[in-house]
Structure formats: C-alpha cells, structure tokens
Amino acid sequence: EGEFQLLSVLIQNKGEALNRDQLMNNMKHRDWYPTDRTIDVMIARVRKKLGDDRSNPKYISTAHGTGYIFIADVLSP
C-alpha cells in the first residue's frame, strides 16, 4: 500500500521534484522522522517493480539534493 501511495503522489505531481518531506506528507497514515530513509527504500522497491534503472530512468528520476521526479508520460483513462 505504501509503495502504491508513493507512486500515486509522484504521478499526481509529474515533472515536479518532490523531496522526502513532501512525499511523506502526501502519503496517508505514515509517521516518519526527518532522518528516516523510508522514502529511499520505497523508491528502490517501486523502481524494481517497474523495471526502472536508476542510472537510466524511464519512470522515476533522482534530482540530486532535491528529491524525486516522475518523468514518464501518463495516459488518462
């Protein structure tokens, strides 16, 4: 559920760099601490499930020093 929420937040903010604070604050029912690496672990899991390569991403790009960006095109239903 947490990984799906994370992916949903990234998709809803496509093209915008979101830092850990922004991502965690937009995820429901998650307690966290500023030094928490939960987002990084969840990003790695989502990338693995999507078959995304962090060195040549198709879906989630790392904005070093800023956060994460969903970069893929999203089709509306």
CSV table of C-alpha atoms in Angstrom, one decimal:
chain,number,residue,atom,x,y,z
A,1,GLU,CA,0.0,0.0,0.0
A,2,GLY,CA,2.8,2.5,0.9
A,3,GLU,CA,4.6,1.9,-2.4
A,4,PHE,CA,1.3,2.4,-4.3
A,5,GLN,CA,0.7,5.7,-2.4
A,6,LEU,CA,4.2,6.9,-3.1
A,7,LEU,CA,3.9,6.1,-6.8
A,8,SER,CA,0.5,7.8,-6.9
A,9,VAL,CA,1.9,11.0,-5.3
A,10,LEU,CA,4.7,11.1,-7.8
A,11,ILE,CA,2.4,10.6,-10.8
A,12,GLN,CA,0.0,13.3,-9.5
A,13,ASN,CA,3.0,15.7,-9.4
A,14,LYS,CA,4.5,14.5,-12.7
A,15,GLY,CA,7.6,16.6,-13.7
A,16,GLU,CA,7.9,18.2,-10.3
A,17,ALA,CA,10.8,17.4,-8.0
A,18,LEU,CA,9.4,16.3,-4.6
A,19,ASN,CA,11.6,16.0,-1.5
A,20,ARG,CA,11.2,13.4,1.2
A,21,ASP,CA,9.2,15.8,3.4
A,22,GLN,CA,6.7,16.5,0.5
A,23,LEU,CA,6.4,12.8,-0.3
A,24,MET,CA,5.8,11.6,3.2
A,25,ASN,CA,3.4,14.5,4.0
A,26,ASN,CA,1.3,13.5,1.0
A,27,MET,CA,1.2,9.8,2.0
A,28,LYS,CA,-1.7,8.9,4.3
A,29,HIS,CA,-1.2,7.2,7.7
A,30,ARG,CA,2.6,7.4,7.7
A,31,ASP,CA,4.6,8.6,10.7
A,32,TRP,CA,8.2,9.4,10.0
A,33,TYR,CA,11.3,11.3,11.2
A,34,PRO,CA,13.5,13.7,9.2
A,35,THR,CA,16.4,11.2,9.2
A,36,ASP,CA,14.1,8.4,8.0
A,37,ARG,CA,15.3,6.6,4.8
A,38,THR,CA,11.9,5.0,4.2
A,39,ILE,CA,11.3,7.0,1.0
A,40,ASP,CA,14.6,6.0,-0.4
A,41,VAL,CA,13.8,2.3,0.3
A,42,MET,CA,10.3,2.6,-1.2
A,43,ILE,CA,11.6,4.4,-4.3
A,44,ALA,CA,14.1,1.5,-4.8
A,45,ARG,CA,11.2,-1.0,-4.5
A,46,VAL,CA,9.0,0.8,-6.9
A,47,ARG,CA,11.8,1.2,-9.4
A,48,LYS,CA,12.4,-2.6,-9.2
A,49,LYS,CA,8.8,-3.4,-9.7
A,50,LEU,CA,8.6,-1.1,-12.7
A,51,GLY,CA,11.9,-2.5,-14.1
A,52,ASP,CA,13.3,1.0,-13.9
A,53,ASP,CA,17.1,1.6,-13.9
A,54,ARG,CA,18.2,4.5,-11.7
A,55,SER,CA,21.2,5.2,-13.9
A,56,ASN,CA,19.0,5.5,-17.0
A,57,PRO,CA,15.5,6.0,-15.6
A,58,LYS,CA,12.3,5.8,-17.6
A,59,TYR,CA,9.9,6.5,-14.8
A,60,ILE,CA,11.4,8.0,-11.6
A,61,SER,CA,14.4,10.3,-11.8
A,62,THR,CA,16.6,11.4,-8.9
A,63,ALA,CA,17.0,15.1,-8.6
A,64,HIS,CA,20.2,15.1,-6.5
A,65,GLY,CA,19.9,17.3,-3.5
A,66,THR,CA,16.3,17.9,-4.2
A,67,GLY,CA,14.2,14.7,-4.4
A,68,TYR,CA,12.5,12.5,-6.9
A,69,ILE,CA,10.6,13.3,-10.2
A,70,PHE,CA,8.2,11.1,-12.1
A,71,ILE,CA,9.2,11.6,-15.7
A,72,ALA,CA,7.2,9.1,-17.7
A,73,ASP,CA,4.1,10.1,-19.8
A,74,VAL,CA,0.9,9.3,-18.1
A,75,LEU,CA,-2.2,8.3,-20.1
A,76,SER,CA,-5.6,9.4,-18.8
A,77,PRO,CA,-8.3,6.7,-18.7
